[in-house]
Amino acid sequence: MKTNPGRFFEDYRLGETITHAVPRTLSGGERALYHALYPARHALYSSDKFARACGLAAAPLDDLIAFHTVFGKTVPDISLNAVANLGYAEGRWLQPVNAGDTLRSESTVIGLKENSNGKSGVVYVRTKGFNQDDEPVLEYVRWVMVRKGNLDAPAPSAVVPQLASVVVPEALSIPKRLTFSNYDFTLAGEPHRWADYAVGEVIDHVDGVTIEEAEHMMATRLWQNTAKVHFDATVRDDGKRLIYGGHIISLARALSFNGLANAQMIVALNGGAHANPCFAGDTVRAWSEVLEKAETDRPGVGAIRLRLVATRGQAGALKGADGKYLPEVLLDLDYWALMPL
């Protein structure tokens, strides 16, 4: 057989490292299409001049372009036969990705646990993205529910990794030359700085976007994500194409500009859950909660920890009395961003 049916749960081995195909060189084309697919307009990623005033050589590509590219490389080996992508932890952006950089990915299996139904199991992997100089640019842990191909295959010994609930501020990787000492709030779009946000504050980002079928499939193809559930309507019992969770992450992040225009670089992903499935026709809105703040050793640069929620419902609504996510909640993402003091 020359075609690739993808791995099933029983095909993974604890401790194995998988080198993913195919390396990809990124260009300004990815930036332009990203900004077309999402209402992305953070100044640091939009203007070379603005980025140079912040100490960088040029505007880097959006951090989520790097994430989607690295993630997309892993899909044929990790989640081609996935039921669902369940969560993230211990994510760190280690250095900016610029136009012209070539990214590749590697994943190590760090946990396995078969589900009680015997039809699927959860695979935990730590993925790292590298540039053309073999320098790490991104790392994260994710866990995904994968179908079994052979229902009679024996269950592996259950290993569930112990993962940190948050990346501590001291572990944040901040670009060496980054400074917000000459930050232009007018050009950035909002006057609100790090000191203006209070822990516990909830920000309704106001705007909404109704997702179109062709749009989300184009976005998923852009990242070379080949998971069947995003394209083939016959894979799911309900006959619907499941929208790639990363599409919702980028959409919510872009919507968060209204109220968090100065939350510039994403530097860590503490945790995340795709709480409920999203389909074409859904109208997505977003809200954020300020979870924590920390100072850094860089001039004018503060770190702000945010909970970003994508929802079909109202701002501030997250879980019911039973502790479970409300059915209208699509995404619950916990991340660190850099913001001018």
Coordinates of C-alpha atoms in Angstrom, one line a residue:
M1 CA 0.0 0.0 0.0
K2 CA 1.4 3.4 -1.0
T3 CA -1.3 5.6 0.4
N4 CA -1.3 6.7 4.0
P5 CA -4.4 5.7 6.0
G6 CA -3.0 7.5 9.0
R7 CA -2.1 6.2 12.5
F8 CA -4.7 4.7 14.8
F9 CA -4.5 4.6 18.6
E10 CA -2.8 1.2 18.8
D11 CA 0.0 2.4 16.4
Y12 CA 1.6 4.8 19.0
R13 CA 4.4 3.9 21.4
L14 CA 5.3 5.8 24.5
G15 CA 8.5 7.7 24.1
E16 CA 8.7 7.5 20.3
T17 CA 9.7 10.7 18.4
I18 CA 8.0 11.4 15.1
T19 CA 9.6 13.7 12.5
H20 CA 6.9 15.2 10.5
A21 CA 6.8 16.0 6.8
V22 CA 6.9 18.5 5.0
P23 CA 9.0 21.6 5.9
R24 CA 7.4 24.8 4.8
T25 CA 8.9 28.2 3.9
L26 CA 6.7 31.1 5.0
S27 CA 6.3 34.4 3.2
G28 CA 4.4 37.5 3.1
G29 CA 1.7 35.6 1.3
E30 CA 0.8 33.7 4.5
R31 CA 0.5 37.1 6.3
A32 CA -1.8 38.6 3.7
L33 CA -4.1 35.5 3.6
Y34 CA -4.1 35.3 7.4
H35 CA -5.2 38.9 7.6
A36 CA -7.9 38.2 5.0
L37 CA -9.3 35.2 6.7
Y38 CA -9.4 36.8 10.1
P39 CA -9.9 40.5 11.2
A40 CA -6.3 40.4 12.4
R41 CA -4.8 43.9 12.8
H42 CA -2.3 44.0 15.7
A43 CA 0.2 46.7 14.8
L44 CA 3.4 44.8 15.6
Y45 CA 2.5 42.2 12.9
S46 CA 1.1 44.7 10.4
S47 CA 3.9 47.3 10.1
D48 CA 7.6 47.0 9.6
K49 CA 8.0 50.6 10.8
F50 CA 6.0 50.0 14.0
A51 CA 8.0 46.8 14.7
R52 CA 11.3 48.6 14.2
A53 CA 10.2 51.2 16.7
C54 CA 9.8 48.3 19.1
G55 CA 13.3 47.1 18.5
L56 CA 12.6 44.4 16.0
A57 CA 14.2 44.2 12.5
A58 CA 10.8 43.9 10.8
A59 CA 7.2 42.9 11.5
P60 CA 7.2 39.2 12.4
L61 CA 4.5 36.9 11.2
D62 CA 1.6 36.5 13.6
D63 CA 2.4 34.1 16.3
L64 CA -0.6 31.9 15.4
I65 CA 0.7 31.6 11.8
A66 CA 3.7 29.8 13.4
F67 CA 1.4 27.8 15.6
H68 CA -0.8 26.6 12.8
T69 CA 2.1 25.8 10.5
V70 CA 3.8 23.7 13.2
F71 CA 0.5 22.1 14.1
G72 CA -0.5 21.4 10.5
K73 CA 2.7 19.4 10.0
T74 CA 1.7 17.0 12.8
V75 CA -1.8 16.2 11.6
P76 CA -1.0 13.3 9.2
D77 CA 0.9 11.5 11.9
I78 CA -1.1 12.5 15.0
S79 CA -4.7 13.4 14.3
L80 CA -5.6 12.1 10.8
N81 CA -8.0 9.7 12.5
A82 CA -8.9 11.9 15.4
V83 CA -12.3 12.1 16.9
A84 CA -11.4 15.4 18.6
N85 CA -8.5 17.6 19.6
L86 CA -8.9 17.9 23.4
G87 CA -6.5 20.4 24.9
Y88 CA -3.1 22.1 25.2
A89 CA -0.6 22.9 27.8
E90 CA 3.0 24.1 28.4
G91 CA 3.1 26.1 25.1
R92 CA 5.9 28.6 24.6
W93 CA 6.8 30.8 21.6
L94 CA 10.6 30.8 21.8
Q95 CA 11.4 33.4 19.1
P96 CA 9.6 35.3 16.4
V97 CA 9.0 33.8 13.0
N98 CA 9.8 36.0 10.0
A99 CA 8.9 35.9 6.3
G100 CA 11.5 33.6 4.7
D101 CA 11.8 31.2 7.6
T102 CA 11.3 27.5 7.0
L103 CA 9.5 25.6 9.7
R104 CA 9.4 21.9 10.5
S105 CA 7.9 19.9 13.4
E106 CA 8.8 16.9 15.6
S107 CA 6.5 15.3 18.2
T108 CA 7.3 12.9 21.1
V109 CA 4.6 10.7 22.5
I110 CA 4.4 11.4 26.3
G111 CA 1.2 9.7 27.2
L112 CA -1.4 7.1 26.2
K113 CA -4.7 6.1 27.7
E114 CA -7.4 3.9 26.0
N115 CA -11.0 5.0 26.5
S116 CA -13.4 2.8 28.4
N117 CA -15.4 2.1 25.3
G118 CA -12.4 0.3 23.7
K119 CA -13.0 2.1 20.4
S120 CA -10.6 5.0 20.9
G121 CA -7.9 6.4 23.1
V122 CA -6.1 9.6 24.1
V123 CA -2.6 10.3 22.7
Y124 CA -0.5 13.0 24.4
V125 CA 2.4 14.5 22.4
R126 CA 4.9 17.2 23.0
T127 CA 5.5 19.0 19.7
K128 CA 8.4 21.3 18.8
G129 CA 8.8 23.6 15.8
F130 CA 12.2 24.4 14.4
N131 CA 13.4 27.0 11.8
Q132 CA 15.9 26.5 9.0
D133 CA 18.8 26.8 11.4
D134 CA 17.3 24.1 13.6
E135 CA 16.5 26.6 16.3
P136 CA 13.4 25.9 18.3
V137 CA 10.7 28.6 17.7
L138 CA 7.7 26.9 19.4
E139 CA 6.8 24.0 21.7
Y140 CA 3.6 22.8 23.2
V141 CA 1.8 19.7 24.5
R142 CA -1.5 18.6 23.1
W143 CA -3.7 15.6 23.6
V144 CA -6.1 14.2 21.0
M145 CA -8.7 11.4 21.0
V146 CA -7.8 8.9 18.2
R147 CA -9.9 6.0 16.8
K148 CA -8.7 2.5 17.1
G149 CA -8.2 0.7 13.8
N150 CA -8.2 -2.8 15.3
L151 CA -10.7 -3.0 18.2
D152 CA -9.1 -6.2 19.4
A153 CA -5.7 -4.6 19.8
P154 CA -4.7 -4.7 23.5
A155 CA -4.8 -1.5 25.5
P156 CA -1.4 0.0 26.4
S157 CA -0.5 0.7 30.0
A158 CA -2.2 4.0 30.8
V159 CA 0.2 6.9 31.2
V160 CA -1.1 10.4 31.7
P161 CA 1.6 13.0 31.9
Q162 CA 1.7 15.6 34.7
L163 CA 1.5 19.0 33.1
A164 CA 2.0 22.4 34.5
S165 CA -1.2 24.4 34.9
V166 CA 0.6 27.6 33.8
V167 CA 3.8 28.7 32.3
V168 CA 5.4 30.8 35.0
P169 CA 6.4 34.4 34.0
E170 CA 10.1 33.7 34.6
A171 CA 9.9 31.1 31.8
L172 CA 8.5 33.4 29.2
S173 CA 10.8 33.9 26.2
I174 CA 10.9 37.6 25.2
P175 CA 12.7 38.7 22.0
K176 CA 16.1 40.0 22.9
R177 CA 15.7 43.4 21.3
L178 CA 12.0 44.0 22.1
T179 CA 11.3 47.3 23.8
F180 CA 8.0 49.2 24.2
S181 CA 9.8 52.4 25.3
N182 CA 8.8 54.2 22.1
Y183 CA 5.4 52.5 21.7
D184 CA 2.9 54.6 19.7
F185 CA -0.5 54.0 21.2
T186 CA -2.3 56.1 18.5
L187 CA -0.9 53.9 15.7
A188 CA -1.6 50.7 17.7
G189 CA -5.3 51.6 17.9
E190 CA -6.1 52.0 21.6
P191 CA -4.7 53.9 24.6
H192 CA -5.0 51.1 27.1
R193 CA -1.7 49.9 28.6
W194 CA -0.7 47.2 31.0
A195 CA -1.4 49.3 34.1
D196 CA -5.0 49.9 32.9
Y197 CA -6.1 46.3 33.2
A198 CA -7.1 44.7 36.5
V199 CA -7.0 41.0 37.4
G200 CA -10.6 39.7 37.2
E201 CA -11.7 42.2 34.6
V202 CA -13.9 40.8 31.9
I203 CA -13.8 42.4 28.4
D204 CA -16.6 41.9 25.9
H205 CA -15.0 42.2 22.5
V206 CA -18.4 43.1 21.0
D207 CA -17.9 42.0 17.4
G208 CA -19.0 38.7 15.9
V209 CA -18.3 36.8 12.7
T210 CA -20.5 34.2 11.0
I211 CA -18.4 31.3 9.7
E212 CA -18.8 30.2 6.1
E213 CA -18.1 26.7 4.9
A214 CA -15.6 27.5 2.2
E215 CA -13.8 30.0 4.4
H216 CA -12.9 27.6 7.2
M217 CA -11.8 24.9 4.7
M218 CA -9.6 27.4 2.9
A219 CA -8.0 28.3 6.3
T220 CA -7.4 24.7 7.2
R221 CA -5.8 24.0 3.8
L222 CA -3.6 27.0 4.3
W223 CA -2.0 25.3 7.2
Q224 CA -1.8 22.0 5.4
N225 CA -4.0 20.4 8.0
T226 CA -5.4 17.2 6.5
A227 CA -7.6 15.9 9.3
K228 CA -10.6 14.2 7.6
V229 CA -13.3 15.7 9.9
H230 CA -12.6 19.2 8.5
F231 CA -13.2 18.3 4.8
D232 CA -15.1 15.0 4.4
A233 CA -18.8 15.3 5.4
T234 CA -19.2 11.5 5.5
V235 CA -16.7 11.0 8.3
R236 CA -19.0 12.3 11.0
D237 CA -22.4 10.7 11.8
D238 CA -24.1 14.1 11.6
G239 CA -22.8 14.7 8.1
K240 CA -21.1 18.0 9.1
R241 CA -17.6 19.2 8.6
L242 CA -16.0 20.0 11.9
I243 CA -14.3 23.4 12.0
Y244 CA -10.6 23.2 12.8
G245 CA -10.1 24.4 16.4
G246 CA -7.2 26.6 15.4
H247 CA -9.5 28.5 13.1
I248 CA -11.6 29.4 16.1
I249 CA -8.5 30.4 18.1
S250 CA -7.3 32.8 15.4
L251 CA -10.8 34.2 14.9
A252 CA -11.2 34.8 18.7
R253 CA -7.7 36.3 19.0
A254 CA -8.5 38.7 16.1
L255 CA -11.8 39.7 17.6
S256 CA -10.0 40.5 20.8
F257 CA -8.3 43.4 19.2
N258 CA -11.3 45.4 20.2
G259 CA -10.4 46.0 23.9
L260 CA -6.9 44.3 23.7
A261 CA -5.2 46.0 20.8
N262 CA -2.0 46.4 22.8
A263 CA -1.8 42.7 23.8
Q264 CA 0.8 42.2 21.1
M265 CA 3.0 39.1 21.1
I266 CA 1.7 35.8 22.3
V267 CA 4.5 34.2 24.3
A268 CA 2.9 31.2 26.1
L269 CA -0.1 28.9 25.9
N270 CA -1.0 27.8 29.4
G271 CA -4.0 25.7 28.6
G272 CA -6.9 25.3 26.3
A273 CA -10.0 23.4 25.5
H274 CA -12.2 23.1 22.5
A275 CA -15.3 23.0 24.7
N276 CA -17.9 22.3 22.0
P277 CA -17.8 21.7 18.2
C278 CA -18.3 24.5 15.8
F279 CA -19.9 24.3 12.3
A280 CA -20.4 26.6 9.4
G281 CA -23.3 29.0 10.0
D282 CA -22.3 29.6 13.6
T283 CA -21.7 33.2 14.6
V284 CA -18.7 33.5 16.9
R285 CA -18.1 36.2 19.5
A286 CA -15.3 36.5 22.0
W287 CA -14.6 37.8 25.5
S288 CA -11.5 37.9 27.7
E289 CA -10.8 37.7 31.4
V290 CA -7.6 39.1 32.9
L291 CA -6.1 36.3 35.0
E292 CA -2.7 37.6 36.0
K293 CA -0.1 40.3 35.4
A294 CA 3.7 40.3 35.6
E295 CA 6.5 42.7 34.9
T296 CA 9.5 41.7 32.8
D297 CA 13.1 42.9 32.5
R298 CA 12.6 44.5 29.1
P299 CA 12.1 48.3 28.8
G300 CA 8.4 49.1 28.9
V301 CA 7.3 45.5 28.5
G302 CA 4.7 43.9 30.7
A303 CA 3.2 40.4 30.5
I304 CA -0.6 39.9 30.8
R305 CA -2.2 36.5 31.3
L306 CA -5.6 36.3 29.6
R307 CA -8.5 33.8 29.3
L308 CA -9.9 34.0 25.8
V309 CA -13.3 32.5 25.2
A310 CA -15.0 32.0 21.9
T311 CA -18.7 31.6 22.2
R312 CA -22.1 31.7 20.4
G313 CA -23.5 33.2 23.6
Q314 CA -22.9 36.2 26.0
A315 CA -19.7 37.6 27.4
G316 CA -18.8 36.2 30.9
A317 CA -20.9 33.0 30.5
L318 CA -18.6 29.9 30.7
K319 CA -19.8 27.0 32.8
G320 CA -23.1 25.8 34.3
A321 CA -23.8 24.8 37.9
D322 CA -22.6 21.3 37.1
G323 CA -19.1 22.7 36.3
K324 CA -19.4 21.7 32.6
Y325 CA -18.9 24.2 29.8
L326 CA -22.1 25.8 28.5
P327 CA -23.2 24.4 25.1
E328 CA -22.6 27.7 23.4
V329 CA -18.9 27.9 24.5
L330 CA -16.5 26.9 21.7
L331 CA -13.1 27.7 23.1
D332 CA -11.5 28.4 26.5
L333 CA -7.8 29.5 26.0
D334 CA -5.4 30.6 28.6
Y335 CA -2.3 32.5 27.3
W336 CA 0.3 35.1 28.1
A337 CA 0.8 38.2 25.9
L338 CA 3.2 41.1 26.0
M339 CA 1.8 44.6 26.5
P340 CA 3.4 48.1 27.0
L341 CA 3.5 49.2 30.6

